[in-house]
Short mmCIF file of C-alpha atoms in Angstrom, two decimals:
data_model
loop_
_atom_site.label_atom_id
_atom_site.label_comp_id
_atom_site.label_asym_id
_atom_site.label_seq_id
_atom_site.Cartn_x
_atom_site.Cartn_y
_atom_site.Cartn_z
CA MET A 17 37.10 16.82 36.21
CA LYS A 18 35.39 18.83 38.77
CA LEU A 19 34.24 17.91 42.06
CA TYR A 20 30.93 16.44 41.94
CA LYS A 21 27.73 18.16 42.35
CA LYS A 22 23.69 17.51 43.16
CA GLY A 23 22.76 17.74 39.25
CA ASN A 24 25.81 16.59 37.61
CA ASP A 25 25.54 14.09 34.88
CA GLN A 26 28.64 12.32 36.07
CA SER A 27 29.87 11.03 39.24
CA TYR A 28 32.83 8.80 40.15
CA THR A 29 33.84 6.37 42.29
CA LEU A 30 37.18 6.48 44.70
CA GLY A 31 39.26 3.93 45.48
CA VAL A 32 40.16 0.34 44.01
CA PHE A 33 37.29 -1.86 45.21
CA PRO A 34 34.49 0.37 44.56
CA THR A 35 35.82 0.76 40.77
CA ILE A 36 36.08 -3.00 40.79
CA GLU A 37 32.48 -3.03 41.43
CA LEU A 38 31.69 -0.49 38.90
CA LEU A 39 33.04 -2.13 36.17
CA LYS A 40 31.73 -5.53 37.35
CA HIS A 41 28.26 -4.46 37.34
CA ARG A 42 27.28 -1.16 35.57
CA PRO A 43 30.58 -1.34 32.59
CA GLN A 44 27.65 0.46 30.35
CA ASN A 45 27.39 3.66 32.21
CA VAL A 46 31.35 3.86 32.45
CA VAL A 47 33.49 6.73 30.71
CA ARG A 48 36.90 6.31 31.62
CA VAL A 49 38.59 5.34 34.60
CA VAL A 50 41.72 7.64 36.08
CA VAL A 51 44.32 5.86 38.19
CA HIS A 52 47.18 7.47 40.01
CA SER A 53 50.68 6.93 38.84
CA SER A 54 51.49 4.61 41.46
CA ILE A 55 48.51 1.99 41.18
CA HIS A 56 51.11 -0.37 39.73
CA GLN A 57 52.05 -1.27 43.89
CA ASN A 58 47.81 -2.17 44.10
CA ARG A 59 46.72 -5.94 43.80
CA GLY A 60 43.44 -4.76 42.71
CA TYR A 61 45.32 -3.42 39.40
CA PRO A 62 45.32 -6.44 37.32
CA MET A 63 41.51 -6.69 37.62
CA ILE A 64 41.01 -3.10 36.37
CA GLN A 65 42.71 -2.97 33.76
CA GLU A 66 41.06 -6.48 32.49
CA LEU A 67 37.73 -5.31 33.20
CA CYS A 68 38.43 -1.86 31.26
CA GLN A 69 39.75 -4.03 28.36
CA GLN A 70 37.15 -6.37 28.23
CA TYR A 71 34.26 -3.22 27.96
CA HIS A 72 36.87 -1.11 25.63
CA ILE A 73 36.96 1.49 28.49
CA PRO A 74 40.22 4.02 28.88
CA ILE A 75 42.23 4.09 31.56
CA ASP A 76 44.10 7.51 32.12
CA VAL A 77 47.01 8.11 34.30
CA HIS A 78 46.39 11.36 36.09
CA ASP A 79 47.69 12.15 39.41
CA ARG A 80 46.24 15.34 39.78
CA THR A 81 42.68 14.61 38.89
CA ILE A 82 43.25 11.81 41.98
CA GLU A 83 43.98 14.76 43.97
CA LYS A 84 41.68 17.25 43.21
CA LEU A 85 38.73 14.39 43.77
CA SER A 86 40.26 12.37 46.52
CA PRO A 87 42.47 15.64 48.76
CA LYS A 88 42.62 13.67 52.04
CA ASN A 89 42.63 10.00 51.24
CA ASN A 90 45.25 7.33 49.67
CA CYS A 91 43.11 6.96 46.54
CA TYR A 92 44.48 5.09 43.64
CA ALA A 93 41.83 4.74 41.12
CA ILE A 94 38.26 6.58 39.95
CA GLY A 95 35.39 5.79 38.06
CA VAL A 96 33.99 8.62 36.39
CA PHE A 97 30.17 6.97 35.23
CA LYS A 98 26.91 8.49 33.98
CA ILE A 99 24.38 9.00 36.13
CA TYR A 100 21.73 6.20 35.42
CA THR A 101 18.64 5.12 36.27
CA SER A 102 17.19 1.73 37.54
CA PRO A 103 13.83 0.89 37.74
CA LEU A 104 12.62 -1.55 40.46
CA GLN A 105 11.94 -5.20 39.72
CA GLN A 106 9.00 -7.09 41.53
CA ALA A 107 10.93 -8.40 44.42
CA HIS A 108 11.02 -7.52 48.02
CA HIS A 109 11.92 -3.57 48.77
CA VAL A 110 13.29 -1.52 51.16
CA VAL A 111 11.54 1.87 50.99
CA LEU A 112 13.24 4.85 52.73
CA GLU A 113 11.73 8.04 53.16
CA HIS A 114 13.14 11.34 53.74
CA PRO A 115 16.51 9.78 54.01
CA MET A 116 19.43 12.65 54.73
CA ASP A 117 22.38 10.92 56.18
CA MET A 118 25.43 9.54 53.30
CA GLY A 119 26.76 7.62 55.83
CA ASN A 120 23.92 5.69 56.82
CA MET A 121 22.91 5.32 53.27
CA GLY A 122 26.12 3.88 52.24
CA THR A 123 25.62 1.18 55.25
CA ILE A 124 21.95 0.89 54.81
CA MET A 125 22.96 0.07 50.65
CA ARG A 126 25.66 -3.07 52.16
CA THR A 127 22.97 -4.49 54.64
CA MET A 128 20.71 -4.73 51.89
CA LEU A 129 22.52 -6.29 49.70
CA GLY A 130 24.05 -8.90 52.17
CA PHE A 131 20.36 -10.04 53.19
CA GLY A 132 19.40 -10.01 49.46
CA TYR A 133 17.33 -6.88 48.95
CA LYS A 134 18.15 -5.63 45.82
CA ASN A 135 15.51 -2.66 45.21
CA LEU A 136 15.32 0.10 47.06
CA ALA A 137 12.26 3.15 46.66
CA ILE A 138 13.45 6.24 47.94
CA ILE A 139 10.82 9.11 49.00
CA LYS A 140 11.78 13.00 48.31
CA PRO A 141 13.43 15.19 49.43
CA ALA A 142 16.56 12.82 50.01
CA VAL A 143 19.85 12.19 49.99
CA ASP A 144 21.97 12.14 46.46
CA ILE A 145 22.90 8.19 45.83
CA PHE A 146 25.27 9.30 43.67
CA ASP A 147 27.49 11.77 45.90
CA PRO A 148 30.84 10.68 46.19
CA LYS A 149 30.48 9.90 49.93
CA VAL A 150 27.43 7.62 49.61
CA ILE A 151 29.14 5.45 46.85
CA ARG A 152 32.38 5.26 49.04
CA ALA A 153 30.04 4.18 52.26
CA SER A 154 28.26 1.66 50.18
CA MET A 155 31.84 -0.10 49.35
CA GLY A 156 30.42 -0.30 45.62
CA ALA A 157 27.18 -2.03 46.58
CA ILE A 158 25.07 0.89 45.10
CA PHE A 159 25.80 -0.77 41.66
CA HIS A 160 24.45 -3.77 42.67
CA LEU A 161 21.18 -2.28 43.64
CA ASN A 162 18.22 -0.88 41.73
CA VAL A 163 17.36 2.45 43.22
CA ALA A 164 14.63 4.66 42.38
CA TYR A 165 13.18 7.69 43.75
CA TYR A 166 9.62 8.83 44.02
CA GLU A 167 7.94 12.27 44.62
CA SER A 168 5.61 10.89 47.02
CA PHE A 169 4.93 7.52 49.13
CA GLU A 170 1.23 7.44 47.36
CA GLU A 171 3.29 7.52 44.38
CA TYR A 172 5.53 4.20 45.23
CA TYR A 173 2.35 2.82 46.74
CA HIS A 174 0.21 2.93 43.37
CA ALA A 175 2.58 1.61 41.53
CA PHE A 176 3.39 -1.51 44.33
CA SER A 177 0.34 -2.01 45.37
CA ASP A 178 0.46 -5.86 45.24
CA HIS A 179 3.08 -5.66 48.02
CA GLU A 180 2.21 -6.54 51.13
CA PHE A 181 3.58 -3.35 53.19
CA TYR A 182 5.34 -3.29 56.37
CA PRO A 183 5.54 0.41 57.96
CA PHE A 184 8.09 0.46 60.70
CA MET A 185 6.78 2.73 63.11
CA LEU A 186 7.42 3.07 67.33
CA LYS A 187 3.64 3.13 67.37
CA GLY A 188 3.44 -0.34 64.78
CA ALA A 189 0.58 -2.34 65.46
CA LYS A 190 2.67 -5.49 65.80
CA ASN A 191 5.83 -6.74 67.60
CA ILE A 192 8.26 -8.10 64.49
CA HIS A 193 8.95 -11.25 66.46
CA GLN A 194 5.03 -11.80 65.68
CA VAL A 195 4.99 -11.18 61.93
CA HIS A 196 6.20 -13.37 59.10
CA SER A 197 6.01 -12.84 55.51
CA HIS A 198 5.43 -15.14 52.98
CA GLN A 199 4.79 -12.72 49.79
CA CYS A 200 5.94 -10.01 48.16
CA HIS A 201 6.72 -6.86 50.44
CA SER A 202 8.23 -3.74 51.23
CA LEU A 203 9.80 -2.76 54.22
CA VAL A 204 9.16 1.00 55.08
CA PHE A 205 11.01 3.08 57.53
CA GLY A 206 11.49 6.63 58.10
CA ASN A 207 13.85 9.37 58.58
CA GLU A 208 17.01 9.17 60.86
CA SER A 209 15.72 12.24 63.04
CA HIS A 210 11.82 11.76 63.12
CA GLY A 211 10.54 8.16 61.74
CA LEU A 212 7.11 7.61 60.14
CA ASP A 213 4.10 9.97 60.56
CA ASP A 214 1.26 8.19 62.01
CA THR A 215 -0.17 8.15 58.27
CA TYR A 216 1.67 5.08 58.06
CA LEU A 217 -0.56 2.78 60.27
CA ASN A 218 -3.04 3.17 57.21
CA TYR A 219 -0.84 1.37 54.86
CA GLY A 220 -0.69 -2.34 55.37
CA GLN A 221 0.72 -4.19 58.69
CA SER A 222 2.72 -1.23 61.02
CA VAL A 223 5.86 -2.79 62.80
CA PHE A 224 7.60 -2.46 65.70
CA ILE A 225 10.98 -3.69 67.13
CA PRO A 226 10.38 -4.18 71.01
CA HIS A 227 13.18 -2.86 72.60
CA HIS A 228 13.85 -1.37 76.61
CA GLU A 229 12.60 2.09 77.29
CA GLU A 230 15.67 3.65 78.30
CA ILE A 231 16.40 4.23 74.62
CA ASP A 232 14.03 6.29 72.50
CA SER A 233 14.76 4.32 69.49
CA LEU A 234 17.17 2.05 67.36
CA ASN A 235 19.09 4.13 64.50
CA LEU A 236 17.45 3.71 61.17
CA SER A 237 20.32 1.60 59.56
CA MET A 238 20.04 -0.87 62.97
CA ALA A 239 16.43 -0.81 63.03
CA LEU A 240 16.96 -1.71 58.84
CA GLY A 241 19.08 -4.40 59.64
CA ILE A 242 17.24 -5.82 61.92
CA ALA A 243 14.12 -6.15 59.83
CA LEU A 244 15.96 -7.57 56.68
CA PHE A 245 17.27 -9.97 58.88
CA HIS A 246 14.57 -11.12 60.39
CA PHE A 247 12.44 -11.13 57.20
CA SER A 248 15.11 -13.06 55.22
CA LYS A 249 15.33 -15.62 57.72
CA ALA A 250 13.62 -18.18 55.61
CA GLU A 251 16.12 -17.73 53.34
CA PHE A 252 19.03 -18.20 55.54
CA GLU A 253 18.08 -20.27 58.33
CA GLY A 254 19.30 -23.54 57.02
CA LYS A 255 22.68 -22.32 55.79
CA GLU A 256 25.37 -24.55 57.17
CA VAL A 257 28.41 -22.60 56.95
CA LEU A 258 28.48 -18.85 55.78
CA ARG A 259 30.89 -19.19 52.54
CA GLU A 260 32.64 -22.08 51.85
CA ASP A 261 36.33 -19.78 51.43
CA VAL A 262 36.12 -18.79 54.89
CA MET B 29 38.78 23.11 81.78
CA LYS B 30 41.37 21.69 79.06
CA LEU B 31 39.87 19.65 76.34
CA TYR B 32 39.74 15.84 77.00
CA LYS B 33 43.10 13.62 76.79
CA LYS B 34 43.35 10.05 77.17
CA GLY B 35 44.65 9.70 80.75
CA ASN B 36 43.12 12.29 81.92
CA ASP B 37 41.35 12.06 85.46
CA GLN B 38 38.23 13.72 84.69
CA SER B 39 35.90 13.57 81.65
CA TYR B 40 32.45 15.60 80.39
CA THR B 41 29.11 15.38 78.84
CA LEU B 42 28.18 17.62 75.73
CA GLY B 43 25.15 18.47 75.51
CA VAL B 44 21.69 19.10 77.61
CA PHE B 45 20.01 15.51 76.95
CA PRO B 46 23.88 13.72 77.80
CA THR B 47 24.55 15.99 80.62
CA ILE B 48 20.87 14.80 82.77
CA GLU B 49 21.62 10.78 81.83
CA LEU B 50 25.03 11.45 83.84
CA LEU B 51 23.45 13.73 86.50
CA LYS B 52 20.60 10.51 86.88
CA HIS B 53 23.08 7.55 86.49
CA ARG B 54 26.23 8.75 87.85
CA PRO B 55 25.60 11.65 90.39
CA GLN B 56 28.53 10.62 92.63
CA ASN B 57 30.99 11.14 89.97
CA VAL B 58 30.30 14.66 88.80
CA VAL B 59 32.19 17.33 89.88
CA ARG B 60 30.28 20.63 88.27
CA VAL B 61 28.11 21.57 85.57
CA VAL B 62 28.62 24.11 83.18
CA VAL B 63 26.03 25.92 81.30
CA HIS B 64 25.81 28.47 78.37
CA SER B 65 24.20 31.81 79.58
CA SER B 66 21.66 31.30 76.37
CA ILE B 67 20.56 27.82 78.35
CA HIS B 68 17.41 29.27 79.87
CA GLN B 69 15.25 28.51 76.73
CA ASN B 70 16.29 25.03 76.75
CA ARG B 71 13.17 22.57 77.82
CA GLY B 72 15.86 19.94 79.25
CA TYR B 73 16.85 23.20 81.70
CA PRO B 74 14.76 22.89 84.76
CA MET B 75 15.72 18.68 85.16
CA ILE B 76 19.54 19.57 85.34
CA GLN B 77 18.76 22.46 88.16
CA GLU B 78 16.62 19.96 90.03
CA LEU B 79 19.23 17.24 89.61
CA CYS B 80 21.97 19.35 90.55
CA GLN B 81 20.01 20.87 93.72
CA GLN B 82 19.37 17.52 94.66
CA TYR B 83 22.97 16.00 94.95
CA HIS B 84 24.67 19.38 95.97
CA ILE B 85 26.16 19.38 92.38
CA PRO B 86 27.39 23.22 91.39
CA ILE B 87 26.26 25.13 88.06
CA ASP B 88 28.98 26.88 86.75
CA VAL B 89 27.16 29.84 83.56
CA HIS B 90 30.49 29.64 81.68
CA ASP B 91 30.37 30.67 77.65
CA ARG B 92 33.94 30.77 77.21
CA THR B 93 34.35 27.01 78.76
CA ILE B 94 31.58 25.70 76.50
CA GLU B 95 32.78 27.16 73.22
CA LYS B 96 36.25 25.92 73.98
CA LEU B 97 35.00 22.41 74.44
CA SER B 98 32.34 22.50 72.08
CA PRO B 99 33.35 25.03 69.20
CA LYS B 100 31.60 23.49 66.15
CA ASN B 101 28.33 22.27 67.70
CA ASN B 102 25.35 23.88 69.61
CA CYS B 103 26.18 22.77 72.81
CA TYR B 104 24.38 24.25 75.92
CA ALA B 105 25.78 21.99 78.81
CA ILE B 106 28.79 20.15 79.58
CA GLY B 107 28.81 17.81 83.07
CA VAL B 108 31.94 17.16 84.15
CA PHE B 109 32.72 14.02 86.03
CA LYS B 110 35.25 11.95 87.19
CA ILE B 111 36.52 8.79 85.55
CA TYR B 112 35.34 5.92 87.24
CA THR B 113 34.98 1.97 87.05
CA SER B 114 31.72 0.04 87.23
CA PRO B 115 32.83 -3.77 87.69
CA LEU B 116 30.76 -6.38 85.18
CA GLN B 117 28.13 -8.21 86.97
CA GLN B 118 26.44 -11.76 86.35
CA ALA B 119 24.50 -10.88 83.73
CA HIS B 120 24.43 -11.51 79.47
CA HIS B 121 27.82 -9.76 78.57
CA VAL B 122 28.84 -8.45 75.43
CA VAL B 123 32.83 -8.20 74.58
CA LEU B 124 34.54 -6.31 72.08
CA GLU B 125 38.27 -7.15 71.12
CA HIS B 126 39.97 -4.20 70.10
CA PRO B 127 37.23 -1.83 69.13
CA MET B 128 38.90 1.09 67.41
CA ASP B 129 36.55 3.53 66.70
CA MET B 130 34.27 6.38 68.50
CA GLY B 131 31.26 6.56 66.67
CA ASN B 132 31.07 2.57 66.33
CA MET B 133 31.38 2.08 70.69
CA GLY B 134 28.74 4.96 70.71
CA THR B 135 26.19 3.10 68.26
CA ILE B 136 26.96 -0.27 70.38
CA MET B 137 26.27 1.10 73.95
CA ARG B 138 23.09 2.42 72.71
CA THR B 139 21.88 -0.40 71.03
CA MET B 140 23.22 -2.57 73.95
CA LEU B 141 20.90 -0.72 76.18
CA GLY B 142 17.81 -1.25 74.05
CA PHE B 143 18.24 -5.08 74.10
CA GLY B 144 18.94 -4.99 78.15
CA TYR B 145 22.68 -5.79 77.80
CA LYS B 146 24.34 -3.61 80.30
CA ASN B 147 27.95 -5.45 80.75
CA LEU B 148 30.41 -4.64 78.31
CA ALA B 149 33.94 -5.89 78.50
CA ILE B 150 36.53 -4.83 76.30
CA ILE B 151 40.21 -6.33 75.30
CA LYS B 152 42.72 -3.77 75.00
CA PRO B 153 44.07 -2.16 73.29
CA ALA B 154 41.28 -0.16 72.59
CA VAL B 155 39.64 2.77 72.37
CA ASP B 156 38.90 5.08 75.66
CA ILE B 157 35.29 4.86 76.40
CA PHE B 158 35.73 8.22 78.11
CA ASP B 159 36.61 10.78 74.75
CA PRO B 160 33.67 13.07 74.83
CA LYS B 161 33.11 11.91 71.46
CA VAL B 162 32.01 8.60 72.38
CA ILE B 163 29.76 9.79 75.10
CA ARG B 164 28.24 12.03 72.72
CA ALA B 165 27.55 9.33 70.15
CA SER B 166 26.09 7.11 72.99
CA MET B 167 23.65 9.75 73.87
CA GLY B 168 24.32 9.27 77.74
CA ALA B 169 24.02 5.25 77.29
CA ILE B 170 27.42 4.98 78.92
CA PHE B 171 25.95 6.09 82.31
CA HIS B 172 23.66 2.84 81.92
CA LEU B 173 26.12 0.81 81.59
CA ASN B 174 28.88 -1.24 83.70
CA VAL B 175 32.07 -1.20 81.17
CA ALA B 176 35.35 -2.93 82.26
CA TYR B 177 38.82 -3.25 80.29
CA TYR B 178 40.84 -6.16 80.33
CA GLU B 179 44.53 -6.89 79.30
CA SER B 180 43.41 -10.11 77.30
CA PHE B 181 40.42 -12.19 76.31
CA GLU B 182 41.91 -15.03 78.85
CA GLU B 183 42.11 -12.75 81.82
CA TYR B 184 38.09 -12.00 81.12
CA TYR B 185 37.47 -15.62 79.88
CA HIS B 186 39.24 -17.00 83.48
CA ALA B 187 36.94 -14.15 84.95
CA PHE B 188 33.68 -15.35 83.89
CA SER B 189 34.10 -19.38 83.27
CA ASP B 190 30.78 -20.36 83.98
CA HIS B 191 29.04 -18.08 80.92
CA GLU B 192 28.23 -19.84 77.58
CA PHE B 193 30.56 -18.43 75.05
CA TYR B 194 29.58 -17.23 71.45
CA PRO B 195 32.42 -16.00 69.50
CA PHE B 196 31.07 -13.79 65.93
CA MET B 197 33.08 -14.86 63.33
CA LEU B 198 32.87 -15.42 59.59
CA LYS B 199 34.19 -18.88 60.19
CA GLY B 200 31.64 -19.80 63.05
CA ALA B 201 30.57 -23.16 63.28
CA LYS B 202 26.90 -22.70 63.71
CA ASN B 203 24.28 -20.11 61.97
CA ILE B 204 23.08 -17.66 64.45
CA HIS B 205 19.05 -18.70 63.78
CA GLN B 206 20.16 -22.28 64.86
CA VAL B 207 21.48 -20.98 68.56
CA HIS B 208 19.74 -20.72 71.78
CA SER B 209 20.88 -19.51 74.82
CA HIS B 210 19.29 -20.01 77.90
CA GLN B 211 21.82 -19.12 80.38
CA CYS B 212 24.05 -16.58 81.44
CA HIS B 213 26.15 -15.73 78.12
CA SER B 214 28.78 -13.55 76.40
CA LEU B 215 28.97 -12.39 72.92
CA VAL B 216 32.19 -11.64 71.86
CA PHE B 217 32.84 -9.55 68.75
CA GLY B 218 36.34 -8.89 66.93
CA ASN B 219 37.62 -5.44 65.88
CA GLU B 220 35.79 -3.37 62.83
CA SER B 221 38.02 -4.42 60.21
CA HIS B 222 39.40 -7.46 60.84
CA GLY B 223 37.50 -10.00 63.07
CA LEU B 224 38.36 -12.77 65.39
CA ASP B 225 41.03 -14.88 64.43
CA ASP B 226 40.80 -18.65 64.25
CA THR B 227 41.86 -19.05 68.04
CA TYR B 228 38.11 -18.07 68.85
CA LEU B 229 37.27 -21.32 67.47
CA ASN B 230 38.27 -23.14 70.50
CA TYR B 231 35.82 -21.33 73.14
CA GLY B 232 32.38 -22.01 73.29
CA GLN B 233 29.92 -22.09 70.12
CA SER B 234 31.19 -19.97 67.16
CA VAL B 235 28.38 -18.74 65.37
CA PHE B 236 28.05 -16.68 62.00
CA ILE B 237 25.08 -14.30 60.56
CA PRO B 238 24.23 -15.72 57.38
CA HIS B 239 24.59 -13.25 54.19
CA HIS B 240 24.89 -13.48 50.65
CA GLU B 241 28.50 -13.45 49.52
CA GLU B 242 28.30 -10.53 47.60
CA ILE B 243 29.28 -8.70 50.56
CA ASP B 244 32.52 -9.81 52.69
CA SER B 245 30.66 -8.94 56.39
CA LEU B 246 28.10 -7.22 58.20
CA ASN B 247 29.64 -4.08 60.09
CA LEU B 248 30.39 -4.39 63.71
CA SER B 249 27.60 -2.75 64.99
CA MET B 250 25.34 -4.34 62.79
CA ALA B 251 26.16 -7.61 63.76
CA LEU B 252 26.43 -7.00 66.87
CA GLY B 253 22.88 -5.03 66.89
CA ILE B 254 21.45 -8.41 65.12
CA ALA B 255 22.79 -10.75 67.48
CA LEU B 256 21.29 -8.55 70.82
CA PHE B 257 18.09 -8.77 68.84
CA HIS B 258 18.50 -12.68 68.51
CA PHE B 259 20.06 -13.73 71.50
CA SER B 260 17.17 -11.09 73.26
CA LYS B 261 14.16 -12.61 71.68
CA ALA B 262 12.79 -14.62 74.42
CA GLU B 263 12.34 -11.46 76.40
CA PHE B 264 10.63 -9.63 74.14
CA GLU B 265 9.20 -11.30 71.37
CA GLY B 266 5.27 -11.50 73.78
CA LYS B 267 5.44 -7.68 73.76
CA GLU B 268 1.75 -6.05 72.44
CA VAL B 269 3.20 -2.50 72.42
CA LEU B 270 6.55 -0.72 72.06
CA ARG B 271 5.55 1.90 75.11
CA GLU B 272 2.45 2.82 76.50
CA ASP B 273 3.11 6.63 75.80
CA VAL B 274 4.22 6.87 71.93
#
């Protein structure tokens, strides 16, 4: 096992929880699971064993592999999987142009999953979503999502031209509080440092999130979380409790 | 100049932009500004010079100090200031119980400023807000805010008992979409890893942010950003443009 590099045909999860998420949601892609000899103390291990047995996935005990791939962290399990593609479904989408920050990408995936957005289009060049740092930051949310890369926004736009498009821009024409969508939509966000350029004013309904001038802009994952909260309101506003079990 | 340690009576900004924010908003606390000999290329430097002249603050050119305090970064200016206290005003508050993550704290301050929340109560134990890492992550937003530490939530609660209290909890009794506040309020959030405990169900109106069960919870800064967006809606929903100059 080698440290992951962009372009590899395999990647891996670091940690028990994301490994369980991988086994539950992408079992067909898992090559093997590597565990540390001290994993028996971990309460997630029975679940890993059960899932590996169900899908005929080998479990190897190999401390040195774990220590090599996760030298600094207290890691008990690694799930090795083949890189896969997952075409987008006809549903609401998030579109990110040139995202570059691995931690942000993980947070974004997790927040998308929370608000029921399971399809993510990424316009290249962009961060590699299968980098173990992204997988870790997503806490396994990546395995619930369909993620597809596009060479340009034009390419994505033509593939889903029946969607409503909402580019989020400081220059956006409409206040998000006044925007209500009732059909399949694509929420489009620019890069962490410079946002979307003016050409995006020509696609669909550009939107701004109002805030005071004392800050230049909200950060990307914050803007995205607020947008998802607003656009998914109809689904969630009648809920009486968050979960039965809390 | 020594590296900042908790308990010091002085701290510092790292970088031109946060140093300008410090000089604009807390000039009375600034001891001196240290700049790198190559700062002349930086377009923020005239502003630093003007502000230092206006408030009679010395500027020292001293490359070694800069390199010592910011070894990895391309830093041109450091603003040294005396640690200050800033009592909370009668206005909307954010209350954080035991926040521990410096990066989160900076993001939270910046988001608060964006939505017009300028008063932050922190229940100890907690991160040191004057750590240069927090100041940097806040991009100088910290100098716009009043921040006060409290030994316990009880102490804070008694000081502002006329506020409406909204503790954010997974077990919260009311869906945020159904909550509307029309007076001075305090939005209360727990620690990054374990949230608020059940005793907070007894204070004011506990609130949850609805999301799917596929994630355990939203992260702290995301939940806070969404809460501020929702609670400040009345102020922002009529805005026609974000800013005149974008």
